mmCIF file of C-alpha atoms in Angstrom:
data_model
loop_
_atom_site.group_PDB
_atom_site.id
_atom_site.type_symbol
_atom_site.label_atom_id
_atom_site.label_comp_id
_atom_site.label_asym_id
_atom_site.label_seq_id
_atom_site.Cartn_x
_atom_site.Cartn_y
_atom_site.Cartn_z
ATOM 1 C CA UNK A 38 -18.727 -72.613 -36.365
ATOM 2 C CA UNK A 39 -16.102 -70.064 -37.338
ATOM 3 C CA UNK A 40 -15.696 -66.514 -36.097
ATOM 4 C CA UNK A 41 -14.705 -63.343 -37.882
ATOM 5 C CA UNK A 42 -11.377 -63.329 -39.751
ATOM 6 C CA UNK A 43 -8.502 -61.573 -38.065
ATOM 7 C CA UNK A 44 -4.970 -60.531 -38.930
ATOM 8 C CA UNK A 45 -2.110 -62.338 -37.230
ATOM 9 C CA UNK A 46 1.473 -61.069 -37.191
ATOM 10 C CA UNK A 47 3.837 -63.974 -37.755
ATOM 11 C CA UNK A 48 7.656 -63.717 -37.727
ATOM 12 C CA UNK A 49 9.493 -65.036 -40.754
ATOM 13 C CA UNK A 50 12.077 -67.733 -40.210
ATOM 14 C CA UNK A 51 14.208 -66.353 -43.053
ATOM 15 C CA UNK A 52 13.714 -63.715 -45.728
ATOM 16 C CA UNK A 53 15.031 -64.110 -49.247
ATOM 17 C CA UNK A 54 17.570 -61.551 -50.529
ATOM 18 C CA UNK A 55 15.085 -60.527 -53.205
ATOM 19 C CA UNK A 56 12.425 -59.703 -50.623
ATOM 20 C CA UNK A 57 14.898 -57.700 -48.536
ATOM 21 C CA UNK A 58 16.071 -55.735 -51.595
ATOM 22 C CA UNK A 59 12.540 -55.108 -52.835
ATOM 23 C CA UNK A 60 11.424 -53.941 -49.388
ATOM 24 C CA UNK A 61 14.376 -51.561 -49.121
ATOM 25 C CA UNK A 62 13.753 -50.122 -52.588
ATOM 26 C CA UNK A 63 10.045 -49.619 -51.847
ATOM 27 C CA UNK A 64 10.849 -47.930 -48.539
ATOM 28 C CA UNK A 65 13.392 -45.669 -50.191
ATOM 29 C CA UNK A 66 10.993 -44.799 -53.011
ATOM 30 C CA UNK A 67 8.241 -44.023 -50.502
ATOM 31 C CA UNK A 68 10.648 -41.786 -48.578
ATOM 32 C CA UNK A 69 11.646 -39.919 -51.737
ATOM 33 C CA UNK A 70 8.013 -39.378 -52.761
ATOM 34 C CA UNK A 71 7.020 -38.217 -49.281
ATOM 35 C CA UNK A 72 10.020 -35.890 -49.150
ATOM 36 C CA UNK A 73 9.072 -34.400 -52.504
ATOM 37 C CA UNK A 74 5.498 -33.882 -51.348
ATOM 38 C CA UNK A 75 6.778 -32.239 -48.167
ATOM 39 C CA UNK A 76 9.005 -29.833 -50.102
ATOM 40 C CA UNK A 77 6.196 -28.904 -52.471
ATOM 41 C CA UNK A 78 3.884 -28.319 -49.497
ATOM 42 C CA UNK A 79 6.270 -25.803 -47.935
ATOM 43 C CA UNK A 80 6.730 -23.802 -51.121
ATOM 44 C CA UNK A 81 9.146 -25.496 -53.517
ATOM 45 C CA UNK A 82 7.769 -25.510 -57.091
ATOM 46 C CA UNK A 83 7.087 -29.032 -58.307
ATOM 47 C CA UNK A 84 8.922 -28.299 -61.552
ATOM 48 C CA UNK A 85 12.089 -27.507 -59.570
ATOM 49 C CA UNK A 86 12.317 -30.857 -57.740
ATOM 50 C CA UNK A 87 14.501 -32.632 -60.294
ATOM 51 C CA UNK A 88 16.712 -29.632 -61.257
ATOM 52 C CA UNK A 89 17.318 -28.526 -57.659
ATOM 53 C CA UNK A 90 17.497 -31.906 -55.896
ATOM 54 C CA UNK A 91 19.228 -34.071 -58.526
ATOM 55 C CA UNK A 92 20.830 -32.032 -61.310
ATOM 56 C CA UNK A 93 22.335 -29.319 -59.098
ATOM 57 C CA UNK A 94 24.045 -31.492 -56.425
ATOM 58 C CA UNK A 95 25.224 -34.196 -58.851
ATOM 59 C CA UNK A 96 25.876 -32.195 -62.022
ATOM 60 C CA UNK A 97 29.589 -32.165 -62.988
ATOM 61 C CA UNK A 98 29.435 -28.488 -63.886
ATOM 62 C CA UNK A 99 27.433 -27.430 -60.838
ATOM 63 C CA UNK A 100 27.589 -28.855 -57.314
ATOM 64 C CA UNK A 101 29.267 -32.253 -57.677
ATOM 65 C CA UNK A 102 32.546 -31.012 -56.171
ATOM 66 C CA UNK A 103 30.707 -29.714 -53.102
ATOM 67 C CA UNK A 104 28.836 -33.005 -52.830
ATOM 68 C CA UNK A 105 32.056 -35.041 -52.902
ATOM 69 C CA UNK A 106 33.647 -32.659 -50.403
ATOM 70 C CA UNK A 107 30.778 -33.214 -47.985
ATOM 71 C CA UNK A 108 30.730 -36.954 -48.695
ATOM 72 C CA UNK A 109 34.333 -37.431 -47.511
ATOM 73 C CA UNK A 110 33.679 -37.242 -43.734
ATOM 74 C CA UNK A 111 30.230 -38.820 -44.165
ATOM 75 C CA UNK A 112 31.798 -41.962 -45.660
ATOM 76 C CA UNK A 113 34.088 -42.321 -42.650
ATOM 77 C CA UNK A 114 31.381 -41.527 -40.088
ATOM 78 C CA UNK A 115 28.858 -43.866 -41.704
ATOM 79 C CA UNK A 116 31.510 -46.567 -41.784
ATOM 80 C CA UNK A 117 32.194 -45.930 -38.075
ATOM 81 C CA UNK A 118 28.576 -46.812 -37.287
ATOM 82 C CA UNK A 119 28.609 -49.815 -39.647
ATOM 83 C CA UNK A 120 31.756 -51.314 -38.095
ATOM 84 C CA UNK A 121 30.181 -51.223 -34.650
ATOM 85 C CA UNK A 122 26.926 -52.750 -35.834
ATOM 86 C CA UNK A 123 28.873 -55.668 -37.284
ATOM 87 C CA UNK A 124 29.285 -56.904 -33.680
ATOM 88 C CA UNK A 125 26.056 -55.405 -32.265
ATOM 89 C CA UNK A 126 27.903 -52.391 -30.868
ATOM 90 C CA UNK A 127 25.751 -49.280 -31.285
ATOM 91 C CA UNK A 128 28.240 -46.484 -31.807
ATOM 92 C CA UNK A 129 26.142 -43.348 -31.271
ATOM 93 C CA UNK A 130 29.219 -41.333 -30.310
ATOM 94 C CA UNK A 131 30.613 -40.608 -33.767
ATOM 95 C CA UNK A 132 30.339 -36.860 -33.218
ATOM 96 C CA UNK A 133 32.431 -37.030 -30.033
ATOM 97 C CA UNK A 134 35.009 -39.262 -31.709
ATOM 98 C CA UNK A 135 35.092 -36.859 -34.652
ATOM 99 C CA UNK A 136 35.689 -33.980 -32.220
ATOM 100 C CA UNK A 137 38.537 -35.815 -30.507
ATOM 101 C CA UNK A 138 40.141 -36.655 -33.836
ATOM 102 C CA UNK A 139 39.915 -33.012 -34.876
ATOM 103 C CA UNK A 140 41.447 -31.921 -31.545
ATOM 104 C CA UNK A 141 44.360 -34.350 -31.884
ATOM 105 C CA UNK A 142 45.054 -33.353 -35.495
ATOM 106 C CA UNK A 143 44.891 -29.675 -34.569
ATOM 107 C CA UNK A 144 47.277 -30.196 -31.659
ATOM 108 C CA UNK A 145 49.872 -31.745 -33.981
ATOM 109 C CA UNK A 146 49.460 -28.810 -36.374
ATOM 110 C CA UNK A 147 49.548 -25.837 -34.016
ATOM 111 C CA UNK A 148 52.410 -27.223 -31.914
ATOM 112 C CA UNK A 149 54.441 -28.245 -35.007
ATOM 113 C CA UNK A 150 54.928 -31.813 -33.839
ATOM 114 C CA UNK A 151 57.250 -33.904 -36.017
ATOM 115 C CA UNK A 152 59.098 -33.076 -39.231
ATOM 116 C CA UNK A 153 57.285 -31.023 -41.848
ATOM 117 C CA UNK A 154 57.361 -33.818 -44.417
ATOM 118 C CA UNK A 155 55.473 -36.106 -42.016
ATOM 119 C CA UNK A 156 53.113 -33.517 -40.530
ATOM 120 C CA UNK A 157 49.965 -34.675 -42.364
ATOM 121 C CA UNK A 158 50.527 -38.403 -41.675
ATOM 122 C CA UNK A 159 51.161 -37.577 -38.015
ATOM 123 C CA UNK A 160 47.952 -35.541 -37.875
ATOM 124 C CA UNK A 161 46.019 -38.464 -39.366
ATOM 125 C CA UNK A 162 47.568 -40.994 -36.955
ATOM 126 C CA UNK A 163 46.897 -38.741 -33.963
ATOM 127 C CA UNK A 164 43.278 -38.265 -35.039
ATOM 128 C CA UNK A 165 42.740 -42.007 -35.501
ATOM 129 C CA UNK A 166 44.340 -42.784 -32.139
ATOM 130 C CA UNK A 167 42.283 -40.159 -30.294
ATOM 131 C CA UNK A 168 39.008 -41.283 -31.848
ATOM 132 C CA UNK A 169 39.835 -44.937 -31.276
ATOM 133 C CA UNK A 170 40.636 -44.433 -27.600
ATOM 134 C CA UNK A 171 37.497 -42.330 -27.116
ATOM 135 C CA UNK A 172 35.367 -45.213 -28.402
ATOM 136 C CA UNK A 173 37.434 -47.954 -26.778
ATOM 137 C CA UNK A 174 36.298 -46.868 -23.307
ATOM 138 C CA UNK A 175 32.558 -47.617 -23.856
ATOM 139 C CA UNK A 176 33.492 -50.825 -25.681
ATOM 140 C CA UNK A 177 35.551 -51.937 -22.689
ATOM 141 C CA UNK A 178 32.729 -51.011 -20.298
ATOM 142 C CA UNK A 179 30.308 -53.062 -22.376
ATOM 143 C CA UNK A 180 32.619 -56.077 -22.272
ATOM 144 C CA UNK A 181 33.540 -55.800 -18.593
ATOM 145 C CA UNK A 182 30.285 -54.657 -16.981
ATOM 146 C CA UNK A 183 27.594 -55.029 -19.627
ATOM 147 C CA UNK A 184 26.993 -51.265 -19.629
ATOM 148 C CA UNK A 185 24.906 -49.853 -22.466
ATOM 149 C CA UNK A 186 27.131 -48.488 -25.212
ATOM 150 C CA UNK A 187 24.181 -46.439 -26.466
ATOM 151 C CA UNK A 188 24.213 -44.275 -23.348
ATOM 152 C CA UNK A 189 27.985 -44.160 -22.919
ATOM 153 C CA UNK A 190 28.827 -43.184 -26.493
ATOM 154 C CA UNK A 191 25.999 -40.655 -26.636
ATOM 155 C CA UNK A 192 27.058 -38.918 -23.407
ATOM 156 C CA UNK A 193 30.685 -38.825 -24.518
ATOM 157 C CA UNK A 194 29.579 -36.617 -27.420
ATOM 158 C CA UNK A 195 28.785 -33.848 -24.943
ATOM 159 C CA UNK A 196 32.033 -34.381 -23.046
ATOM 160 C CA UNK A 197 34.060 -34.035 -26.247
ATOM 161 C CA UNK A 198 32.200 -30.863 -27.220
ATOM 162 C CA UNK A 199 32.939 -29.315 -23.816
ATOM 163 C CA UNK A 200 36.627 -30.127 -24.295
ATOM 164 C CA UNK A 201 36.502 -28.260 -27.607
ATOM 165 C CA UNK A 202 34.770 -25.318 -25.949
ATOM 166 C CA UNK A 203 37.463 -25.157 -23.278
ATOM 167 C CA UNK A 204 40.258 -25.172 -25.848
ATOM 168 C CA UNK A 205 38.669 -22.645 -28.204
ATOM 169 C CA UNK A 206 37.766 -20.191 -25.454
ATOM 170 C CA UNK A 207 41.002 -20.861 -23.606
ATOM 171 C CA UNK A 208 44.547 -21.938 -24.458
ATOM 172 C CA UNK A 209 44.101 -22.643 -28.169
ATOM 173 C CA UNK A 210 42.138 -19.535 -29.130
ATOM 174 C CA UNK A 211 43.699 -17.509 -31.944
ATOM 175 C CA UNK A 212 44.547 -14.076 -30.469
ATOM 176 C CA UNK A 213 44.291 -12.534 -33.943
ATOM 177 C CA UNK A 214 40.624 -13.533 -34.327
ATOM 178 C CA UNK A 215 37.511 -12.249 -32.568
ATOM 179 C CA UNK A 216 35.905 -15.691 -32.853
ATOM 180 C CA UNK A 217 36.583 -18.873 -30.826
ATOM 181 C CA UNK A 218 38.826 -20.586 -33.384
ATOM 182 C CA UNK A 219 42.434 -21.717 -33.505
ATOM 183 C CA UNK A 220 45.095 -20.291 -35.750
ATOM 184 C CA UNK A 221 44.936 -21.435 -39.364
ATOM 185 C CA UNK A 222 47.006 -24.395 -40.483
ATOM 186 C CA UNK A 223 50.038 -23.925 -42.701
ATOM 187 C CA UNK A 224 48.878 -23.842 -46.315
ATOM 188 C CA UNK A 225 51.647 -26.124 -47.565
ATOM 189 C CA UNK A 226 52.411 -28.789 -44.967
ATOM 190 C CA UNK A 227 49.252 -29.010 -42.824
ATOM 191 C CA UNK A 228 46.430 -29.036 -45.374
ATOM 192 C CA UNK A 229 45.261 -31.951 -47.481
ATOM 193 C CA UNK A 230 46.210 -31.436 -51.149
ATOM 194 C CA UNK A 231 43.522 -30.969 -53.778
ATOM 195 C CA UNK A 232 43.017 -33.728 -56.345
ATOM 196 C CA UNK A 233 42.109 -31.434 -59.241
ATOM 197 C CA UNK A 234 38.315 -31.265 -59.067
ATOM 198 C CA UNK A 235 37.104 -28.126 -57.340
ATOM 199 C CA UNK A 236 37.728 -28.229 -53.579
ATOM 200 C CA UNK A 237 37.802 -32.040 -53.418
ATOM 201 C CA UNK A 238 40.950 -33.056 -51.523
ATOM 202 C CA UNK A 239 42.977 -36.180 -50.822
ATOM 203 C CA UNK A 240 40.744 -37.017 -47.881
ATOM 204 C CA UNK A 241 38.359 -38.604 -50.374
ATOM 205 C CA UNK A 242 41.114 -41.028 -51.381
ATOM 206 C CA UNK A 243 41.670 -41.820 -47.694
ATOM 207 C CA UNK A 244 37.949 -42.496 -47.240
ATOM 208 C CA UNK A 245 37.885 -44.819 -50.264
ATOM 209 C CA UNK A 246 40.922 -46.673 -48.935
ATOM 210 C CA UNK A 247 39.091 -47.193 -45.635
ATOM 211 C CA UNK A 248 36.143 -48.635 -47.566
ATOM 212 C CA UNK A 249 38.445 -51.108 -49.326
ATOM 213 C CA UNK A 250 40.045 -52.048 -46.003
ATOM 214 C CA UNK A 251 36.597 -52.581 -44.451
ATOM 215 C CA UNK A 252 35.599 -54.832 -47.363
ATOM 216 C CA UNK A 253 38.767 -56.900 -46.932
ATOM 217 C CA UNK A 254 38.294 -57.086 -43.169
ATOM 218 C CA UNK A 255 34.683 -58.275 -43.320
ATOM 219 C CA UNK A 256 34.655 -60.351 -46.504
ATOM 220 C CA UNK A 257 38.121 -61.874 -46.830
ATOM 221 C CA UNK A 258 39.929 -61.917 -43.483
ATOM 222 C CA UNK A 259 39.225 -64.315 -40.623
ATOM 223 C CA UNK A 260 38.061 -61.386 -38.517
ATOM 224 C CA UNK A 261 35.002 -61.092 -40.763
ATOM 225 C CA UNK A 262 33.883 -64.608 -39.773
ATOM 226 C CA UNK A 263 34.470 -63.768 -36.119
ATOM 227 C CA UNK A 264 32.364 -60.614 -36.501
ATOM 228 C CA UNK A 265 29.544 -62.595 -38.053
ATOM 229 C CA UNK A 266 29.632 -65.174 -35.245
ATOM 230 C CA UNK A 267 29.713 -62.425 -32.609
ATOM 231 C CA UNK A 268 26.692 -60.722 -34.136
ATOM 232 C CA UNK A 269 24.678 -63.905 -34.713
ATOM 233 C CA UNK A 270 25.053 -65.475 -31.259
ATOM 234 C CA UNK A 271 27.705 -64.234 -28.819
ATOM 235 C CA UNK A 272 27.165 -67.092 -26.345
ATOM 236 C CA UNK A 273 27.479 -69.785 -29.001
ATOM 237 C CA UNK A 274 30.487 -67.965 -30.409
ATOM 238 C CA UNK A 275 32.269 -68.090 -27.064
ATOM 239 C CA UNK A 276 31.559 -71.810 -26.769
ATOM 240 C CA UNK A 277 33.078 -72.323 -30.210
ATOM 241 C CA UNK A 278 36.206 -70.377 -29.307
ATOM 242 C CA UNK A 279 35.381 -67.090 -31.014
ATOM 243 C CA UNK A 280 37.050 -64.118 -29.205
ATOM 244 C CA UNK A 281 33.760 -62.254 -28.765
ATOM 245 C CA UNK A 282 35.088 -59.710 -26.262
ATOM 246 C CA UNK A 283 38.152 -59.100 -28.386
ATOM 247 C CA UNK A 284 36.052 -58.504 -31.496
ATOM 248 C CA UNK A 285 33.869 -55.970 -29.656
ATOM 249 C CA UNK A 286 36.976 -54.135 -28.447
ATOM 250 C CA UNK A 287 38.552 -54.275 -31.903
ATOM 251 C CA UNK A 288 35.474 -52.999 -33.704
ATOM 252 C CA UNK A 289 34.909 -50.304 -31.091
ATOM 253 C CA UNK A 290 38.459 -49.006 -31.467
ATOM 254 C CA UNK A 291 38.277 -49.241 -35.262
ATOM 255 C CA UNK A 292 34.945 -47.389 -35.349
ATOM 256 C CA UNK A 293 36.371 -44.592 -33.213
ATOM 257 C CA UNK A 294 39.483 -44.392 -35.389
ATOM 258 C CA UNK A 295 37.351 -43.966 -38.520
ATOM 259 C CA UNK A 296 35.337 -41.191 -36.873
ATOM 260 C CA UNK A 297 38.581 -39.564 -35.725
ATOM 261 C CA UNK A 298 39.868 -39.638 -39.302
ATOM 262 C CA UNK A 299 36.662 -37.866 -40.336
ATOM 263 C CA UNK A 300 37.572 -35.069 -37.932
ATOM 264 C CA UNK A 301 41.036 -34.943 -39.477
ATOM 265 C CA UNK A 302 39.648 -34.584 -43.011
ATOM 266 C CA UNK A 303 37.374 -31.740 -41.875
ATOM 267 C CA UNK A 304 40.041 -29.649 -40.142
ATOM 268 C CA UNK A 305 42.812 -30.404 -42.656
ATOM 269 C CA UNK A 306 40.699 -30.380 -45.826
ATOM 270 C CA UNK A 307 37.793 -27.988 -45.253
ATOM 271 C CA UNK A 308 38.109 -25.664 -42.241
ATOM 272 C CA UNK A 309 41.934 -25.504 -41.963
ATOM 273 C CA UNK A 310 41.511 -24.826 -38.241
ATOM 274 C CA UNK A 311 39.520 -26.106 -35.282
ATOM 275 C CA UNK A 312 36.130 -24.423 -34.907
ATOM 276 C CA UNK A 313 32.933 -24.975 -32.941
ATOM 277 C CA UNK A 314 31.207 -26.543 -35.946
ATOM 278 C CA UNK A 315 33.627 -29.300 -36.975
ATOM 279 C CA UNK A 316 31.720 -32.261 -35.532
ATOM 280 C CA UNK A 317 28.172 -30.969 -35.239
ATOM 281 C CA UNK A 318 25.078 -32.376 -36.968
ATOM 282 C CA UNK A 319 26.736 -35.576 -38.213
ATOM 283 C CA UNK A 320 25.179 -38.164 -35.906
ATOM 284 C CA UNK A 321 21.781 -38.396 -37.578
ATOM 285 C CA UNK A 322 23.305 -38.574 -41.052
ATOM 286 C CA UNK A 323 25.822 -41.252 -40.012
ATOM 287 C CA UNK A 324 23.138 -43.508 -38.527
ATOM 288 C CA UNK A 325 20.933 -43.049 -41.586
ATOM 289 C CA UNK A 326 23.849 -43.930 -43.871
ATOM 290 C CA UNK A 327 24.434 -47.137 -41.891
ATOM 291 C CA UNK A 328 20.758 -48.104 -42.237
ATOM 292 C CA UNK A 329 20.743 -47.380 -45.963
ATOM 293 C CA UNK A 330 24.033 -49.220 -46.502
ATOM 294 C CA UNK A 331 22.811 -52.463 -44.887
ATOM 295 C CA UNK A 332 26.267 -52.746 -43.273
ATOM 296 C CA UNK A 333 28.088 -53.006 -46.625
ATOM 297 C CA UNK A 334 31.043 -51.040 -47.990
ATOM 298 C CA UNK A 335 29.435 -50.259 -51.363
ATOM 299 C CA UNK A 336 26.181 -49.257 -49.723
ATOM 300 C CA UNK A 337 28.037 -46.899 -47.382
ATOM 301 C CA UNK A 338 29.656 -45.145 -50.334
ATOM 302 C CA UNK A 339 26.384 -44.689 -52.225
ATOM 303 C CA UNK A 340 24.422 -43.623 -49.148
ATOM 304 C CA UNK A 341 27.080 -41.117 -48.083
ATOM 305 C CA UNK A 342 27.144 -39.500 -51.523
ATOM 306 C CA UNK A 343 23.335 -39.288 -51.546
ATOM 307 C CA UNK A 344 23.283 -37.694 -48.092
ATOM 308 C CA UNK A 345 25.980 -35.249 -49.147
ATOM 309 C CA UNK A 346 23.957 -34.411 -52.259
ATOM 310 C CA UNK A 347 20.980 -33.667 -50.043
ATOM 311 C CA UNK A 348 23.083 -31.174 -48.079
ATOM 312 C CA UNK A 349 24.305 -29.558 -51.298
ATOM 313 C CA UNK A 350 20.728 -29.299 -52.527
ATOM 314 C CA UNK A 351 19.847 -27.610 -49.225
ATOM 315 C CA UNK A 352 22.333 -24.850 -50.050
ATOM 316 C CA UNK A 353 20.454 -24.187 -53.259
ATOM 317 C CA UNK A 354 17.080 -24.237 -51.513
ATOM 318 C CA UNK A 355 18.353 -21.774 -48.946
ATOM 319 C CA UNK A 356 19.834 -19.440 -51.553
ATOM 320 C CA UNK A 357 17.005 -19.473 -54.107
ATOM 321 C CA UNK A 358 13.903 -20.132 -51.978
ATOM 322 C CA UNK A 359 15.001 -18.907 -48.500
ATOM 323 C CA UNK A 360 14.230 -22.295 -46.959
ATOM 324 C CA UNK A 361 15.833 -23.009 -43.563
ATOM 325 C CA UNK A 362 18.388 -25.751 -43.086
ATOM 326 C CA UNK A 363 15.897 -27.488 -40.792
ATOM 327 C CA UNK A 364 14.178 -28.623 -43.983
ATOM 328 C CA UNK A 365 17.090 -31.001 -44.588
ATOM 329 C CA UNK A 366 16.635 -32.510 -41.123
ATOM 330 C CA UNK A 367 12.952 -33.075 -41.846
ATOM 331 C CA UNK A 368 13.764 -34.779 -45.152
ATOM 332 C CA UNK A 369 16.367 -36.960 -43.425
ATOM 333 C CA UNK A 370 13.797 -37.927 -40.790
ATOM 334 C CA UNK A 371 11.265 -38.884 -43.478
ATOM 335 C CA UNK A 372 13.848 -41.048 -45.237
ATOM 336 C CA UNK A 373 14.947 -42.639 -41.962
ATOM 337 C CA UNK A 374 11.396 -43.563 -40.963
ATOM 338 C CA UNK A 375 10.663 -44.945 -44.422
ATOM 339 C CA UNK A 376 13.767 -47.138 -44.367
ATOM 340 C CA UNK A 377 13.092 -48.258 -40.791
ATOM 341 C CA UNK A 378 9.518 -49.243 -41.660
ATOM 342 C CA UNK A 379 10.731 -51.119 -44.731
ATOM 343 C CA UNK A 380 12.495 -53.626 -42.445
ATOM 344 C CA UNK A 381 9.089 -54.776 -41.168
ATOM 345 C CA UNK A 382 8.222 -56.782 -44.304
ATOM 346 C CA UNK A 383 11.320 -59.057 -44.341
ATOM 347 C CA UNK A 384 10.927 -59.798 -40.633
ATOM 348 C CA UNK A 385 7.176 -60.386 -40.314
ATOM 349 C CA UNK A 386 4.222 -61.497 -42.404
ATOM 350 C CA UNK A 387 0.536 -60.707 -42.010
ATOM 351 C CA UNK A 388 -1.793 -63.717 -42.146
ATOM 352 C CA UNK A 389 -5.565 -63.648 -42.435
ATOM 353 C CA UNK A 390 -6.970 -66.445 -40.270
ATOM 354 C CA UNK A 391 -10.428 -67.452 -39.148
ATOM 355 C CA UNK A 392 -10.802 -68.268 -35.481
ATOM 356 C CA UNK A 393 -13.098 -71.101 -34.370
ATOM 357 C CA UNK A 394 -15.853 -70.078 -32.000
ATOM 358 C CA UNK A 395 -16.204 -72.089 -28.839
ATOM 359 C CA UNK A 396 -19.272 -74.284 -28.715
ATOM 360 C CA UNK A 397 -20.736 -74.299 -25.206
ATOM 361 C CA UNK A 398 -18.735 -73.740 -22.069
ATOM 362 C CA UNK A 399 -17.001 -76.019 -19.650
ATOM 363 C CA UNK A 400 -18.275 -76.459 -16.111
#
């Protein structure tokens, strides 16, 4: 005698690349449709979805330059999360590392450190070093004590912001301004040069170079195999001679350096000074980019440009429809949940089984 059928959740041993890709595409499509429905529900005309959300931010004659300008730090910050995840290191402190990179680059600029011809390279190196050291501490704590890098990196965001507050309201404040900002950088030697397309600057070239370096590191160099072994099974990796602790430290420092470079591109290519808004509101976007990218260099580039386009579209929504910037956060949350739920299908399968009823009872 059989009972009623029931659903059983069974983990998959392995998922095919086609299933993973199809699941991701379906999750992304569902997120886009839900986001469109949300925007229409709060007052955006349905006929304006494509012109305002696709044509405006990605049109060569409209907002593409602003999209690429915003994508420059997003590429580096998304890559900072991806590098950590390659060795199961959750780098949730990209905002703090971005702040520290911006502080270091600003310090080189306002104190005129080094020769003028090398000022920009020195600013970039200082930013990378500051961000790398800021992330190296939680990586070392994870290796030495097993402390949670999630908590450490997240709390260091607030520490870095308080350092910025101290500098902007204290020794680095520009006496000629009524706002908590530093003096502006020199227009010739301390600002990233434009590349000839609107306000897009050489920081985009730096971000693309970092993508190429990441691809070489993970796909071609021996370190890529070590990263894969560290992520798959750290204990087995140690038994096989893989420097697991060293790879965690390396990836932690590299992730922080990338986030620090993002801070450098913001202060030297967009703001031209240190302000209170350099590293804010990047954490959510960076994590979402890493999820969309599936830890790949090409995926990081595409996801960062899409996220930047969403921010550019938000400018249009704010200007033409008086929609708050919180709308962008809601859309990002919808996309994030859709992508997160799409990972369920490659990992588990639902089976319909019939349970056998017990006949009699044992004494």
